[in-house]
Amino acid sequence: MLYIRKKIKDKGVMTVLEGFGQQAVIHIVVNIFFLAATWWALQSFRFDLFVKDPEGPKAKALVILITIAIAHLVSQFFLDYLNSSLMLRYLWE
């Protein structure tokens, strides 16, 4: 097994896999950051104006789903922007 790993590393495949791992870590960190930021921002929003029972389980589930939806949209925008800006270097190569 160690011989195969060394052989793969010599061919440059390991650096591609390491790049995928780094990208996965960045995606996880960005998603968690924007999830926390969205949750924090939504705490100031008055949901009691829009739902019947703001302390009920349905209202709490709605807040969680809205938080996940907004955080997903914002993190995807940020990650797409980051990816596009990193790809700009290939424009001049």
XYZ file of N, CA and C in Angstrom:
279
model
N 0.830 -1.187 0.000
C 0.000 0.000 0.000
C 0.873 1.250 0.000
N 1.937 1.238 0.784
C 2.828 2.385 0.853
C 3.519 2.599 -0.487
N 3.848 1.509 -1.171
C 4.491 1.620 -2.473
C 3.544 2.270 -3.489
N 2.271 1.884 -3.456
C 1.301 2.460 -4.390
C 1.114 3.943 -4.109
N 1.041 4.324 -2.846
C 0.874 5.725 -2.492
C 2.077 6.545 -2.953
N 3.296 5.999 -2.789
C 4.499 6.700 -3.230
C 4.486 6.850 -4.749
N 4.046 5.811 -5.437
C 3.995 5.855 -6.889
C 2.982 6.900 -7.367
N 1.840 6.968 -6.702
C 0.832 7.970 -7.058
C 1.362 9.365 -6.792
N 2.054 9.540 -5.677
C 2.576 10.859 -5.335
C 3.624 11.301 -6.349
N 4.393 10.375 -6.853
C 5.399 10.713 -7.856
C 4.757 11.178 -9.161
N 3.586 10.686 -9.467
C 2.925 11.041 -10.722
C 2.142 12.342 -10.636
N 2.000 12.937 -9.471
C 1.293 14.191 -9.338
C -0.180 14.050 -9.029
N -0.658 12.821 -8.890
C -2.068 12.611 -8.595
C -2.364 13.010 -7.155
N -1.406 12.798 -6.279
C -1.633 13.108 -4.873
C -1.855 14.604 -4.668
N -1.186 15.439 -5.460
C -1.394 16.871 -5.289
C -2.809 17.270 -5.696
N -3.387 16.597 -6.683
C -4.767 16.863 -7.070
C -5.708 16.463 -5.942
N -5.459 15.305 -5.344
C -6.298 14.852 -4.241
C -6.163 15.767 -3.039
N -4.955 16.252 -2.778
C -4.763 17.202 -1.686
C -5.521 18.495 -1.962
N -5.554 18.909 -3.213
C -6.310 20.102 -3.591
C -7.802 19.929 -3.348
N -8.323 18.726 -3.645
C -9.729 18.442 -3.377
C -10.014 18.492 -1.878
N -9.084 17.971 -1.099
C -9.255 17.996 0.355
C -9.250 19.413 0.901
N -8.352 20.235 0.390
C -8.299 21.632 0.836
C -9.572 22.369 0.436
N -10.060 22.092 -0.759
C -11.287 22.738 -1.215
C -12.479 22.303 -0.352
N -12.514 21.053 0.046
C -13.595 20.564 0.902
C -13.577 21.252 2.257
N -12.391 21.435 2.818
C -12.275 22.109 4.109
C -12.739 23.563 3.986
N -12.349 24.231 2.914
C -12.770 25.618 2.703
C -14.287 25.692 2.584
N -14.896 24.769 1.852
C -16.355 24.762 1.695
C -17.054 24.561 3.036
N -16.555 23.640 3.838
C -17.172 23.378 5.141
C -17.067 24.596 6.043
N -15.887 25.211 6.100
C -15.686 26.372 6.965
C -16.556 27.542 6.513
N -16.612 27.797 5.216
C -17.425 28.903 4.695
C -18.905 28.648 4.967
N -19.382 27.426 4.753
C -20.787 27.114 5.010
C -21.143 27.296 6.481
N -20.298 26.839 7.379
C -20.576 26.995 8.806
C -20.521 28.461 9.210
N -19.562 29.208 8.659
C -19.473 30.640 8.978
C -20.735 31.372 8.555
N -21.195 31.152 7.325
C -22.379 31.859 6.855
C -23.653 31.343 7.519
N -23.665 30.091 7.950
C -24.798 29.591 8.713
C -24.905 30.328 10.049
N -23.774 30.476 10.725
C -23.770 31.203 12.003
C -24.100 32.684 11.800
N -23.558 33.306 10.764
C -23.830 34.718 10.502
C -25.302 34.939 10.158
N -25.886 34.041 9.388
C -27.299 34.166 9.038
C -28.182 33.965 10.260
N -27.851 32.983 11.078
C -28.612 32.743 12.310
C -28.554 33.971 13.209
N -27.365 34.547 13.349
C -27.187 35.750 14.182
C -28.010 36.914 13.626
N -27.990 37.099 12.307
C -28.721 38.207 11.696
C -30.233 38.011 11.806
N -30.700 36.787 11.697
C -32.144 36.539 11.770
C -32.699 36.649 13.191
N -31.848 36.691 14.183
C -32.326 36.841 15.557
C -32.978 38.203 15.788
N -32.632 39.188 14.977
C -33.225 40.513 15.134
C -34.512 40.669 14.323
N -34.846 39.691 13.504
C -36.054 39.753 12.687
C -37.258 39.330 13.523
N -38.355 40.041 13.401
C -39.558 39.757 14.189
C -40.473 38.787 13.433
N -40.300 37.513 13.720
C -41.135 36.491 13.092
C -42.529 36.444 13.709
N -42.692 37.032 14.892
C -43.997 36.983 15.549
C -45.064 37.744 14.760
N -44.649 38.600 13.837
C -45.609 39.304 12.997
C -46.164 38.428 11.876
N -45.486 37.322 11.587
C -45.849 36.495 10.438
C -46.364 35.101 10.799
N -46.149 34.673 12.021
C -46.602 33.336 12.421
C -47.565 33.447 13.591
N -48.437 32.446 13.729
C -49.437 32.479 14.796
C -48.816 32.287 16.174
N -47.985 31.257 16.279
C -47.364 30.939 17.572
C -45.848 30.999 17.408
N -45.231 32.154 17.703
C -43.792 32.292 17.447
C -42.903 31.407 18.322
N -43.428 30.875 19.412
C -42.632 30.000 20.278
C -42.879 28.527 20.004
N -43.742 28.225 19.053
C -44.088 26.833 18.749
C -43.021 26.142 17.921
N -43.131 24.821 17.814
C -42.120 24.059 17.063
C -42.144 24.345 15.562
N -43.323 24.653 15.024
C -43.393 24.959 13.594
C -42.672 26.263 13.275
N -42.812 27.253 14.136
C -42.126 28.533 13.925
C -40.622 28.364 14.049
N -40.176 27.565 14.997
C -38.733 27.320 15.157
C -38.171 26.558 13.963
N -38.948 25.602 13.446
C -38.517 24.868 12.253
C -38.437 25.804 11.050
N -39.389 26.734 10.955
C -39.364 27.713 9.871
C -38.120 28.588 9.946
N -37.762 29.025 11.137
C -36.556 29.849 11.306
C -35.320 29.060 10.912
N -35.257 27.801 11.285
C -34.104 26.965 10.937
C -34.018 26.775 9.429
N -35.152 26.510 8.785
C -35.146 26.323 7.327
C -34.791 27.610 6.583
N -35.294 28.730 7.046
C -34.937 30.010 6.423
C -33.455 30.300 6.608
N -32.931 29.990 7.788
C -31.499 30.185 8.039
C -30.658 29.340 7.098
N -31.020 28.080 6.945
C -30.264 27.188 6.056
C -30.352 27.664 4.612
N -31.534 28.084 4.180
C -31.713 28.525 2.797
C -30.892 29.781 2.499
N -30.968 30.765 3.365
C -30.214 32.009 3.134
C -28.719 31.752 3.223
N -28.299 30.962 4.205
C -26.866 30.666 4.353
C -26.340 29.917 3.135
N -27.137 29.011 2.594
C -26.717 28.278 1.402
C -26.537 29.225 0.215
N -27.489 30.112 0.021
C -27.395 31.059 -1.094
C -26.176 31.971 -0.956
N -25.955 32.488 0.235
C -24.841 33.407 0.439
C -23.503 32.680 0.326
N -23.402 31.492 0.893
C -22.138 30.767 0.815
C -21.845 30.310 -0.615
N -22.868 29.912 -1.362
C -22.649 29.549 -2.761
C -22.173 30.742 -3.571
N -22.754 31.908 -3.324
C -22.302 33.115 -4.007
C -20.842 33.394 -3.680
N -20.488 33.318 -2.395
C -19.118 33.582 -1.982
C -18.149 32.572 -2.584
N -18.502 31.292 -2.557
C -17.614 30.262 -3.092
C -17.486 30.356 -4.611
N -18.571 30.692 -5.298
C -18.497 30.892 -6.746
C -17.618 32.090 -7.085
N -17.764 33.158 -6.318
C -16.932 34.342 -6.536
C -15.462 34.024 -6.280
N -15.192 33.278 -5.209
C -13.821 32.876 -4.893
C -13.242 32.004 -6.002
N -14.012 31.037 -6.467
C -13.557 30.144 -7.528
C -13.302 30.925 -8.815
N -14.194 31.841 -9.163
C -14.013 32.637 -10.376
C -12.785 33.527 -10.283
N -12.574 34.115 -9.127
C -11.402 34.979 -8.983
C -10.107 34.173 -9.022
N -10.142 32.932 -8.539
C -8.947 32.093 -8.621
C -8.680 31.629 -10.041
N -9.724 31.487 -10.847
C -9.567 31.057 -12.234
C -9.081 32.184 -13.146
N -9.147 33.419 -12.689
C -8.699 34.542 -13.519
C -7.214 34.461 -13.869
N -6.445 33.799 -13.029
C -5.009 33.704 -13.309
C -4.728 32.926 -14.597
N -5.646 32.046 -14.989
C -5.447 31.274 -16.220
C -5.742 32.102 -17.463
N -6.291 33.266 -17.294
C -6.568 34.147 -18.415
C -5.280 34.657 -19.051
N -4.260 34.842 -18.229
C -2.991 35.388 -18.718
C -1.896 34.347 -18.880
N -2.221 33.093 -18.737
C -1.195 32.060 -18.919
C -1.224 31.477 -20.298
